[in-house]
Coordinates of C-alpha atoms and ligand atoms in Angstrom, one line a residue:
M1 CA -17.0 6.3 -4.8
F2 CA -14.0 6.0 -7.3
I3 CA -10.5 4.4 -6.5
T4 CA -7.5 4.1 -8.8
R5 CA -3.3 3.2 -8.1
F6 CA 0.1 3.8 -9.6
A7 CA 2.0 1.2 -8.5
P8 CA 5.9 1.2 -9.7
S9 CA 8.2 -1.4 -7.9
P10 CA 11.8 0.9 -7.5
T11 CA 13.9 -1.1 -9.3
G12 CA 14.8 1.7 -11.8
D13 CA 14.3 5.0 -12.5
L14 CA 10.8 5.8 -14.1
H15 CA 10.7 6.9 -17.8
R16 CA 7.8 8.4 -19.9
G17 CA 5.7 5.6 -20.3
H18 CA 5.5 5.3 -16.4
A19 CA 5.0 9.1 -16.4
F20 CA 1.8 8.5 -19.2
S21 CA 1.2 5.9 -16.8
A22 CA 0.9 7.5 -13.5
L23 CA -1.1 10.9 -15.1
T24 CA -3.4 8.3 -17.0
A25 CA -4.5 7.0 -13.2
F26 CA -4.2 10.2 -11.8
E27 CA -6.7 12.8 -14.1
A28 CA -8.8 9.4 -14.3
A29 CA -9.4 10.0 -10.5
R30 CA -9.9 13.9 -10.3
A31 CA -12.3 13.7 -13.2
A32 CA -14.3 11.1 -11.1
G33 CA -13.7 13.3 -8.2
G34 CA -11.6 10.0 -6.8
R35 CA -8.9 9.1 -4.8
F36 CA -5.0 8.0 -6.8
I37 CA -3.2 6.0 -4.3
L38 CA 0.4 5.7 -4.8
R39 CA 1.5 1.9 -3.8
I40 CA 5.6 0.9 -3.5
E41 CA 5.7 -2.9 -5.0
D42 CA 9.5 -3.3 -3.5
I43 CA 8.9 -7.1 -2.3
D44 CA 11.8 -8.2 -4.4
A45 CA 14.6 -6.8 -2.2
T46 CA 17.0 -7.9 -5.1
R47 CA 16.6 -5.2 -7.1
C48 CA 15.0 -2.4 -5.4
R49 CA 16.7 0.3 -4.2
P50 CA 15.7 3.4 -1.9
Q51 CA 17.4 5.6 -4.0
F52 CA 15.2 4.5 -6.8
E53 CA 12.0 5.0 -4.6
T54 CA 13.0 8.3 -3.3
G55 CA 13.7 9.2 -6.9
I56 CA 9.8 8.0 -7.6
Y57 CA 8.5 10.7 -5.5
E58 CA 10.1 13.1 -6.8
D59 CA 9.6 12.5 -10.4
L60 CA 5.9 12.4 -9.6
A61 CA 5.8 15.4 -7.4
W62 CA 7.9 17.4 -10.5
L63 CA 5.3 16.0 -12.9
G64 CA 2.4 17.9 -10.8
L65 CA 0.9 15.0 -8.8
T66 CA -0.4 14.5 -5.3
W67 CA -1.2 11.2 -3.8
E68 CA -2.4 9.9 -0.6
T69 CA 0.3 9.6 2.9
P70 CA 1.6 7.6 4.4
V71 CA 2.5 5.1 0.8
R72 CA 2.1 1.6 1.5
R73 CA 5.5 -0.6 1.1
Q74 CA 4.6 -3.9 0.3
S75 CA 7.8 -4.8 1.8
E76 CA 5.8 -3.4 5.2
H77 CA 3.0 -5.6 4.6
L78 CA 4.6 -9.6 4.1
D79 CA 2.3 -10.7 6.8
D80 CA -0.7 -9.5 4.5
Y81 CA 0.4 -12.1 1.8
Q82 CA 1.4 -14.9 4.0
A83 CA -2.3 -14.9 5.5
A84 CA -3.4 -14.9 1.8
L85 CA -0.7 -17.6 0.8
A86 CA -1.8 -19.6 4.0
R87 CA -5.3 -19.7 3.1
L88 CA -4.6 -21.1 -0.6
E89 CA -2.6 -23.6 1.5
V90 CA -5.1 -24.4 3.6
D91 CA -7.6 -25.2 0.7
G92 CA -4.9 -27.4 -1.5
L93 CA -4.8 -24.9 -4.3
L94 CA -0.9 -24.6 -4.1
Y95 CA 2.4 -26.8 -4.0
R96 CA 6.0 -26.6 -3.3
C97 CA 7.9 -26.4 -6.3
F98 CA 11.9 -27.1 -5.7
R99 CA 13.1 -26.9 -9.0
T100 CA 15.1 -24.1 -10.4
R101 CA 14.7 -21.7 -13.4
R102 CA 16.6 -24.0 -15.7
E103 CA 14.9 -27.1 -14.5
V104 CA 11.5 -25.1 -15.2
A105 CA 12.8 -24.6 -18.6
E106 CA 13.6 -27.8 -19.2
A107 CA 10.6 -29.2 -18.0
M108 CA 8.5 -26.6 -20.3
A109 CA 11.1 -27.6 -23.3
S110 CA 10.5 -31.8 -22.9
A111 CA 6.9 -31.6 -22.5
P112 CA 4.6 -33.9 -24.8
H113 CA 3.5 -32.6 -28.2
G114 CA 5.4 -29.2 -28.0
A115 CA 6.9 -27.0 -25.2
M116 CA 4.5 -26.1 -22.8
E117 CA 4.1 -22.6 -23.1
V118 CA 3.7 -21.7 -19.0
F119 CA 4.7 -24.3 -16.8
R120 CA 2.1 -26.8 -15.5
G121 CA 3.4 -28.8 -12.9
R122 CA 2.1 -31.0 -9.6
P123 CA 3.1 -31.9 -6.7
L124 CA 6.0 -34.1 -5.8
P125 CA 5.3 -37.5 -4.4
L126 CA 4.9 -36.6 -0.3
A127 CA 8.2 -39.1 0.2
E128 CA 10.4 -37.2 -2.0
E129 CA 8.7 -33.7 -1.1
M130 CA 9.7 -34.3 3.0
R131 CA 13.1 -35.4 1.5
R132 CA 13.7 -32.4 0.0
L133 CA 12.2 -30.5 3.2
T134 CA 14.5 -32.1 5.7
A135 CA 17.5 -31.3 3.3
G136 CA 16.5 -27.6 3.6
E137 CA 16.1 -27.2 -0.4
P138 CA 14.6 -23.8 -0.9
F139 CA 11.1 -23.8 -3.1
A140 CA 8.6 -21.7 -4.4
W141 CA 5.0 -21.9 -4.0
R142 CA 3.0 -22.5 -7.0
L143 CA -0.9 -22.3 -7.9
S144 CA -2.0 -25.2 -8.9
L145 CA -4.6 -24.3 -12.2
D146 CA -6.1 -27.9 -11.6
A147 CA -7.1 -27.7 -7.8
A148 CA -8.3 -24.3 -8.4
A149 CA -10.4 -25.2 -12.1
R150 CA -11.7 -28.3 -9.5
K151 CA -12.4 -26.1 -6.5
L152 CA -14.1 -23.1 -9.0
G153 CA -15.9 -25.9 -11.2
G154 CA -13.7 -24.5 -14.0
F155 CA -12.9 -21.4 -14.6
G156 CA -16.0 -20.4 -17.2
D157 CA -17.8 -18.0 -14.6
L158 CA -14.4 -16.0 -14.3
A159 CA -14.8 -12.8 -16.3
F160 CA -13.7 -8.8 -15.8
T161 CA -14.0 -5.6 -17.5
E162 CA -12.2 -3.5 -18.9
E163 CA -13.1 -0.3 -19.6
G164 CA -14.5 0.4 -23.4
E165 CA -14.3 -3.6 -24.4
G166 CA -17.1 -4.6 -22.2
V167 CA -16.9 -7.9 -20.3
I168 CA -14.0 -10.4 -21.1
Q169 CA -13.6 -13.9 -20.1
A170 CA -10.6 -14.5 -17.7
R171 CA -8.7 -17.2 -19.1
P172 CA -6.4 -17.9 -16.1
E173 CA -4.4 -20.6 -18.1
L174 CA -2.7 -17.9 -19.8
G175 CA 0.3 -17.8 -16.7
G176 CA -0.1 -21.5 -16.0
D177 CA 1.2 -22.8 -12.6
V178 CA 2.0 -19.1 -11.4
V179 CA 4.5 -18.9 -8.3
L180 CA 2.3 -17.0 -5.5
A181 CA 5.9 -16.9 -3.0
R182 CA 8.8 -17.0 -4.6
K183 CA 11.7 -18.6 -3.2
D184 CA 13.7 -15.7 -2.1
V185 CA 11.5 -13.5 -0.8
G186 CA 8.3 -15.5 0.0
V187 CA 5.7 -13.5 -1.9
A188 CA 5.7 -12.8 -5.7
Y189 CA 3.8 -10.0 -8.1
H190 CA 0.5 -11.7 -8.6
L191 CA -0.1 -12.5 -4.9
A192 CA 0.8 -9.0 -3.6
V193 CA -0.6 -7.0 -6.2
T194 CA -4.2 -9.1 -5.8
V195 CA -4.2 -8.5 -2.1
D196 CA -3.3 -4.9 -2.1
D197 CA -5.7 -3.5 -4.7
A198 CA -8.7 -5.6 -2.4
L199 CA -7.0 -4.2 0.9
Q200 CA -6.9 -0.2 -0.4
G201 CA -10.1 -0.7 -2.1
I202 CA -8.9 0.0 -5.7
T203 CA -12.3 -0.1 -8.0
H204 CA -10.1 0.7 -10.9
V205 CA -7.2 -0.9 -11.8
I206 CA -5.8 1.4 -14.6
R207 CA -2.5 0.4 -16.3
G208 CA 0.0 -0.7 -19.2
R209 CA -1.1 -2.9 -21.9
D210 CA 1.4 -5.3 -21.0
L211 CA -0.4 -6.1 -17.7
F212 CA -3.5 -7.5 -19.8
E213 CA -2.7 -11.2 -18.9
A214 CA -1.8 -10.5 -15.6
T215 CA -5.2 -9.4 -15.0
H216 CA -6.5 -12.9 -16.2
V217 CA -4.5 -14.6 -12.7
Q218 CA -5.3 -11.7 -10.5
R219 CA -9.2 -12.7 -11.6
L220 CA -8.9 -16.3 -10.5
L221 CA -6.7 -15.5 -7.4
Q222 CA -9.8 -12.9 -6.4
A223 CA -12.2 -15.8 -7.0
L224 CA -9.8 -17.8 -4.7
L225 CA -9.7 -15.5 -2.1
G226 CA -13.2 -13.9 -2.3
L227 CA -12.2 -10.7 -3.2
P228 CA -13.9 -8.1 -5.0
T229 CA -12.9 -7.4 -9.2
P230 CA -12.2 -3.7 -10.0
L231 CA -12.6 -2.7 -13.2
Y232 CA -9.8 -2.4 -15.3
R233 CA -8.4 -0.2 -18.4
H234 CA -5.5 -1.4 -19.8
H235 CA -3.9 1.6 -22.0
A236 CA -1.8 1.3 -24.6
L237 CA 1.8 1.4 -24.4
L238 CA 3.7 4.5 -25.2
T239 CA 6.9 4.2 -27.7
G240 CA 10.0 5.8 -28.5
P241 CA 10.4 7.2 -32.1
D242 CA 11.5 4.0 -32.7
G243 CA 8.5 2.6 -32.2
K244 CA 9.7 0.2 -29.1
R245 CA 8.5 0.3 -25.8
F246 CA 10.6 2.6 -23.1
A247 CA 11.9 0.1 -20.5
K248 CA 13.9 1.1 -17.8
R249 CA 17.2 0.3 -19.0
D250 CA 16.6 3.7 -21.9
R251 CA 18.5 6.2 -19.5
A252 CA 18.3 8.7 -22.0
E253 CA 14.3 8.9 -21.5
T254 CA 14.2 8.7 -17.6
L255 CA 12.5 11.7 -16.1
R256 CA 15.3 12.1 -14.0
S257 CA 17.3 12.7 -17.5
L258 CA 14.4 14.8 -19.0
R259 CA 14.4 17.2 -15.8
D260 CA 17.9 17.6 -15.8
R261 CA 17.9 18.3 -19.0
G262 CA 15.8 21.3 -18.3
M263 CA 12.5 19.9 -19.8
S264 CA 9.3 21.4 -18.3
P265 CA 6.4 19.7 -16.7
A266 CA 4.2 21.3 -18.6
T267 CA 6.3 20.1 -22.0
L268 CA 5.9 16.7 -21.1
R269 CA 2.3 16.7 -19.9
R270 CA 1.5 17.7 -23.0
E271 CA 3.9 15.5 -24.9
L272 CA 1.8 12.9 -23.3
G273 CA -1.1 14.2 -24.6
F274 CA -2.4 15.9 -21.2
D275 CA -3.7 19.6 -20.7
Ligands
LIG1 N1 4.7 -3.2 -9.8 C1 4.2 -3.3 -11.3 C2 5.6 -2.6 -12.4 O1 6.0 -2.0 -12.0 C3 2.9 -2.8 -12.0 C4 2.0 -3.5 -11.3 C5 -0.2 -3.2 -11.6 O2 0.1 -1.8 -12.5 O3 -0.4 -3.8 -11.3 O4 5.6 -3.1 -13.6

């Protein structure tokens, strides 16, 4: 069974790039006689808004998409992410990071051999950690690449299949010691996405090229959590007339504004190369 998903975050209105991504996944599921799942990635309560979630349903319905209900909303499943986090912690794969964003940036800039490109840290000495915990200082949980490499005997066996490209060696070091639980919301993107793709039985992850590096990190999490690895297809990003990719800030190109200007879904589908 072919199962794919479109997993937007309700932090803004959808634009043409999202329409392309959603249609690519939806049409792939249809062609394969498979299932298409819509997932709302709303763990970031500070940036997600109910009106953007409503807008996602309206935009996708307007485009002619249908999806299974009930829709999984990540904010309703924090227990699942906590369970995965607890498992990684018991396995000694995480450490608490009390640094602020600025301290992380400073640590990276002052690393020996030139600046670090991604953050690599280590646990604090126990007494220092206890002092900060007792003082109630907030912390994030980071994945320790060193601990992960020890557990797996290196990353040499980690690979994933990119459709059209074949087997790709995963390089989780591209992401560094990623945050798996943010200070503010208690979970973070890579963990939630990896857990959900497995729980929802996703066989094909179809998403934009901007998330290609994320796959290297998520492949590692699959190995550490004993989860299956889907096939991946990272499609090229749609660009506007200026050659730049669409972003949520380009208001004129939101699907809502295209709808309001009277564009028909058939026209947009055609412009995006469908039908
Ligand atoms: N929620 C992510 C985003 O909106 C996409 C996650 C994914 O497709 O893996 O960028």
